[in-house]
JSON list of C-alpha atoms in Angstrom, two decimals:
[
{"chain": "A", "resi": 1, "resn": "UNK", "atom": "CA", "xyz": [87.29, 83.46, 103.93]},
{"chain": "A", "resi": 2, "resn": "UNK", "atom": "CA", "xyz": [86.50, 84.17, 107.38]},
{"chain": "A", "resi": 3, "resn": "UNK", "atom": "CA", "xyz": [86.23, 87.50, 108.40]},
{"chain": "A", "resi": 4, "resn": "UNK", "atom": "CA", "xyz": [88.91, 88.51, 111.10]},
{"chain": "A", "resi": 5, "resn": "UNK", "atom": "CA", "xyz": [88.48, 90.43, 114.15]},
{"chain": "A", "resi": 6, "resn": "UNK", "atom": "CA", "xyz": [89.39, 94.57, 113.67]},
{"chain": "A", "resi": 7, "resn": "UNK", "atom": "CA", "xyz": [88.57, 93.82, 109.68]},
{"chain": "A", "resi": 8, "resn": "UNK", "atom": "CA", "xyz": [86.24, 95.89, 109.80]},
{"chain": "A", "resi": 9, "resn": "UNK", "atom": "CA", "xyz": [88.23, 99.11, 110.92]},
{"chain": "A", "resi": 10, "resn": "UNK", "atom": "CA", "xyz": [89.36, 98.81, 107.68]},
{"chain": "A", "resi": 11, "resn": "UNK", "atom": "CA", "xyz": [86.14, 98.17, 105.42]},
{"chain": "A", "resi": 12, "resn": "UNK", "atom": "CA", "xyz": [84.78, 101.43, 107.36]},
{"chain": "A", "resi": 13, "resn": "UNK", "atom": "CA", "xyz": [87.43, 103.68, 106.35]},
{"chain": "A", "resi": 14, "resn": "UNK", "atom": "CA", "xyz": [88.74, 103.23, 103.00]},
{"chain": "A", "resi": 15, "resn": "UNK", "atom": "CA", "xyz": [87.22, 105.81, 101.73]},
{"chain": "A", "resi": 16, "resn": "UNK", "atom": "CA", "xyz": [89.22, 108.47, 103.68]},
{"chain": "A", "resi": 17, "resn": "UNK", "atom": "CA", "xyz": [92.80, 106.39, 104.11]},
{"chain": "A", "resi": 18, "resn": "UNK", "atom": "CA", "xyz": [94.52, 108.31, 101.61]},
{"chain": "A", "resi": 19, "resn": "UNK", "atom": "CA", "xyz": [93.36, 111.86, 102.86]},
{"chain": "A", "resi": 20, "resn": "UNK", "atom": "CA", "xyz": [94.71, 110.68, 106.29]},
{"chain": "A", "resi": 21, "resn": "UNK", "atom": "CA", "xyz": [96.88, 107.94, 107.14]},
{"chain": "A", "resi": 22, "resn": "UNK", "atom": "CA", "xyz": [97.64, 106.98, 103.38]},
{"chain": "A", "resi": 23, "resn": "UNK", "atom": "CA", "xyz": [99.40, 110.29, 102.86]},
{"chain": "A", "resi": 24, "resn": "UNK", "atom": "CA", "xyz": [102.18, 109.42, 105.21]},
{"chain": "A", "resi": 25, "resn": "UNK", "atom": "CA", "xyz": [102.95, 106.04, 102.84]},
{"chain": "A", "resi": 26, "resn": "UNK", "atom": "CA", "xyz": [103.25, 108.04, 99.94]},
{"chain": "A", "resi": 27, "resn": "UNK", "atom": "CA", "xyz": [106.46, 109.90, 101.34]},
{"chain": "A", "resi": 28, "resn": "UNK", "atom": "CA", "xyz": [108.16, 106.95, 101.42]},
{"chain": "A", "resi": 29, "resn": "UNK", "atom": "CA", "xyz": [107.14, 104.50, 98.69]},
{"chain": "A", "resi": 30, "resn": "UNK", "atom": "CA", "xyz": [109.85, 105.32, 96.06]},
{"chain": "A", "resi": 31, "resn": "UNK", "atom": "CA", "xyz": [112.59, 104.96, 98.16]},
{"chain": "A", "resi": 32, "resn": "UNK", "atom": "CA", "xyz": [110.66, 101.11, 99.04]},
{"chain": "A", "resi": 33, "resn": "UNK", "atom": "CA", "xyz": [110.38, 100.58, 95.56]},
{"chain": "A", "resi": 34, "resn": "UNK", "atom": "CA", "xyz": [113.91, 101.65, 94.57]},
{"chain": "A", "resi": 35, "resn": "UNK", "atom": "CA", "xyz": [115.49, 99.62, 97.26]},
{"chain": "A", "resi": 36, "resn": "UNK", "atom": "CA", "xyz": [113.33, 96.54, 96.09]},
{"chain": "A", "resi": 37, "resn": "UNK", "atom": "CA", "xyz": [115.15, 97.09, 92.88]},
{"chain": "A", "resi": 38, "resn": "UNK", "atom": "CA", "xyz": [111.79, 97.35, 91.17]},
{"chain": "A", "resi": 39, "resn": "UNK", "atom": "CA", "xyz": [112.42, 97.55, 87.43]},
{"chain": "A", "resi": 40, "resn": "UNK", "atom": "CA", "xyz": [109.95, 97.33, 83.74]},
{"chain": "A", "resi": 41, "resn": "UNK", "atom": "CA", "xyz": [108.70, 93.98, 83.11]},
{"chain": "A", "resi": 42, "resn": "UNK", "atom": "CA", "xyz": [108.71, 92.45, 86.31]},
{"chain": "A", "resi": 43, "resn": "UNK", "atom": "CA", "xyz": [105.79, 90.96, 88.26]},
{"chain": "A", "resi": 44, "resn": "UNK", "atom": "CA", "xyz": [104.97, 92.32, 91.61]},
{"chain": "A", "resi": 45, "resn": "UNK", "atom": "CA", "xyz": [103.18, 90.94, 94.52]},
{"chain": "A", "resi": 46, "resn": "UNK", "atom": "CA", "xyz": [101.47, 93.20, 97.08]},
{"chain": "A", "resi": 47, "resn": "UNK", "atom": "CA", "xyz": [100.14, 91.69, 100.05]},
{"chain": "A", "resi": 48, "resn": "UNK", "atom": "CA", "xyz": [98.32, 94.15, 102.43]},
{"chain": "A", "resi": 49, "resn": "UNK", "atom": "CA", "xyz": [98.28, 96.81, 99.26]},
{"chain": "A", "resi": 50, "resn": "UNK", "atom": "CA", "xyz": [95.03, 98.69, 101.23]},
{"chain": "A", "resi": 51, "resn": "UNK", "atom": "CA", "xyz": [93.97, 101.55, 98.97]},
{"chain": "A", "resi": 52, "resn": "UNK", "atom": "CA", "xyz": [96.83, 100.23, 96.50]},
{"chain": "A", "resi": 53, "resn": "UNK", "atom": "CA", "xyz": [98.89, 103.72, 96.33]},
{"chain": "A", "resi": 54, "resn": "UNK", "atom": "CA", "xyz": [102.33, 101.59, 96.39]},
{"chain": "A", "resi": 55, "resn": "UNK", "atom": "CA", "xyz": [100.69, 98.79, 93.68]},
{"chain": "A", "resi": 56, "resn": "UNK", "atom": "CA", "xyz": [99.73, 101.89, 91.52]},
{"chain": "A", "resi": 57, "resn": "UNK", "atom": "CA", "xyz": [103.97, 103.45, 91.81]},
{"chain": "A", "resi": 58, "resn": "UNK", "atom": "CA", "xyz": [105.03, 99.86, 90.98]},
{"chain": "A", "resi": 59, "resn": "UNK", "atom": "CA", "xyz": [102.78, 99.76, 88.08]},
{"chain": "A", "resi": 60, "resn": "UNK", "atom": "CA", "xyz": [104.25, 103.22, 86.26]},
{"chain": "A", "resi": 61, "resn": "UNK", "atom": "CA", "xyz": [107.67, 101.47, 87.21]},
{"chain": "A", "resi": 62, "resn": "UNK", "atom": "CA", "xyz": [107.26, 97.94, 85.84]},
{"chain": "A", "resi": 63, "resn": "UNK", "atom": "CA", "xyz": [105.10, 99.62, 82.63]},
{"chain": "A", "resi": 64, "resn": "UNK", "atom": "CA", "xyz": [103.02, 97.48, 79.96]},
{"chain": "A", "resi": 65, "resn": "UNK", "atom": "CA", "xyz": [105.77, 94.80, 79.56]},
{"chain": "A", "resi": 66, "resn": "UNK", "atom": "CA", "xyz": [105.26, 94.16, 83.91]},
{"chain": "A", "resi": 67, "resn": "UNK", "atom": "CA", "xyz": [101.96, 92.95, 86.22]},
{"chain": "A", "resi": 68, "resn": "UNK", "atom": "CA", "xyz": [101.40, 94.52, 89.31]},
{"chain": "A", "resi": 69, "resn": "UNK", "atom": "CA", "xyz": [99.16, 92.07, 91.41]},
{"chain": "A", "resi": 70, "resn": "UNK", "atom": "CA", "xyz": [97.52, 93.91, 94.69]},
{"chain": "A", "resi": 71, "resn": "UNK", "atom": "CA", "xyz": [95.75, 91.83, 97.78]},
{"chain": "A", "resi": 72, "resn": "UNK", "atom": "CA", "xyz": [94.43, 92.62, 100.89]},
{"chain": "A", "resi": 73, "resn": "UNK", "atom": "CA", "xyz": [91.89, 91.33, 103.15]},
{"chain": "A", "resi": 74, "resn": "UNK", "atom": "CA", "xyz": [89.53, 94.27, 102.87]},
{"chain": "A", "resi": 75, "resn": "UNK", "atom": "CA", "xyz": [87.22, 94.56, 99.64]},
{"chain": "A", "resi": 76, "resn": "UNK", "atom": "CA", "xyz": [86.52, 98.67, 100.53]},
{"chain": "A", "resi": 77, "resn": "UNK", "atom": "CA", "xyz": [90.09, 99.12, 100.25]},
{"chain": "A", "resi": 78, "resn": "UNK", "atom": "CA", "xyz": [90.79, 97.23, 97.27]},
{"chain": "A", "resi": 79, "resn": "UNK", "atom": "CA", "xyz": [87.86, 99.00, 95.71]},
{"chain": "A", "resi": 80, "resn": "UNK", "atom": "CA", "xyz": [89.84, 101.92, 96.34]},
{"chain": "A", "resi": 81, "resn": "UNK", "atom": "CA", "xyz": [92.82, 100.31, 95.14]},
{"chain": "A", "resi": 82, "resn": "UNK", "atom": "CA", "xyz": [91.17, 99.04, 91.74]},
{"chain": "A", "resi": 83, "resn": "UNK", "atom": "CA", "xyz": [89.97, 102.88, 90.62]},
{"chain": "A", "resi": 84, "resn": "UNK", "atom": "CA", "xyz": [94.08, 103.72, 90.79]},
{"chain": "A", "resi": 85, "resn": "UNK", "atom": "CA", "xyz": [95.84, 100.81, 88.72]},
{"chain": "A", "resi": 86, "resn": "UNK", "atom": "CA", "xyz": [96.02, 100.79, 85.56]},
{"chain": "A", "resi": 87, "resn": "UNK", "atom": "CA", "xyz": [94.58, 97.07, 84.96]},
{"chain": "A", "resi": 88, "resn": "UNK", "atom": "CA", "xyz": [92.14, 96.20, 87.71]},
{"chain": "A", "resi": 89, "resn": "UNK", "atom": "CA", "xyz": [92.32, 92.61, 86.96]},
{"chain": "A", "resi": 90, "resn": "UNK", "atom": "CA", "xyz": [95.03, 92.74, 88.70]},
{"chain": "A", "resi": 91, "resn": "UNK", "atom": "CA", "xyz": [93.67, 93.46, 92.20]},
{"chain": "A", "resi": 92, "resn": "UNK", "atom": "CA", "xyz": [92.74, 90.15, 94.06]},
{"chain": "A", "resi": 93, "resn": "UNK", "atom": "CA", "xyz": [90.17, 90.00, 96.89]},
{"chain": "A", "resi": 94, "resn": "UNK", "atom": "CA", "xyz": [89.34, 87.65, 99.51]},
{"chain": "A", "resi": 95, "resn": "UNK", "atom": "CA", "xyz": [87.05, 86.13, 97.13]},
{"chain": "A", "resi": 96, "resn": "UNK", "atom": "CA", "xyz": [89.31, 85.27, 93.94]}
]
């Protein structure tokens, strides 16, 4: 896949999203995943999961019986994103 312009933003700073501007998603991603009516053994699609902190919720909410699947167009970030989740198969990249 092509890479877009302002990707790289991204790529550069995934290794300090959560101490910064990931800490403001976290203060809001149960009430997301409550009103999604997130529940165990269902299958959940992230698109744009960055540094996966809302995949990795999900996953303690949909437990074994579930699949949380993460995406995003940066690889830093879902590097990030595959050291939190439980199964790191399930984080897709660009490539996959």
């Amino acid at each position: 896949m092509p890479r877009v312009e302002g990707d790289v933003t991204f790529d550069a700073g995934a290794g300090a999203y959560d101490r910064f501007t990931g800490r403001w998603s976290v203060a809001f991603r149960s009430s997301l995943l409550a009103a999604a009516g997130v529940t165990e053994g269902q299958t959940i699609l992230e698109v744009s999961a960055g540094t996966g902190a809302l995949a990795e919720a999900a996953g303690g909410m949909v437990g074994a019986a579930g699949r949380v699947i993460a995406t995003d167009i940066s690889l830093p970030m879902l590097q990030v994103a595959t050291g939190k989740l439980a199964d790191p198969a399930h984080v897709l990249d660009r490539d996959r």
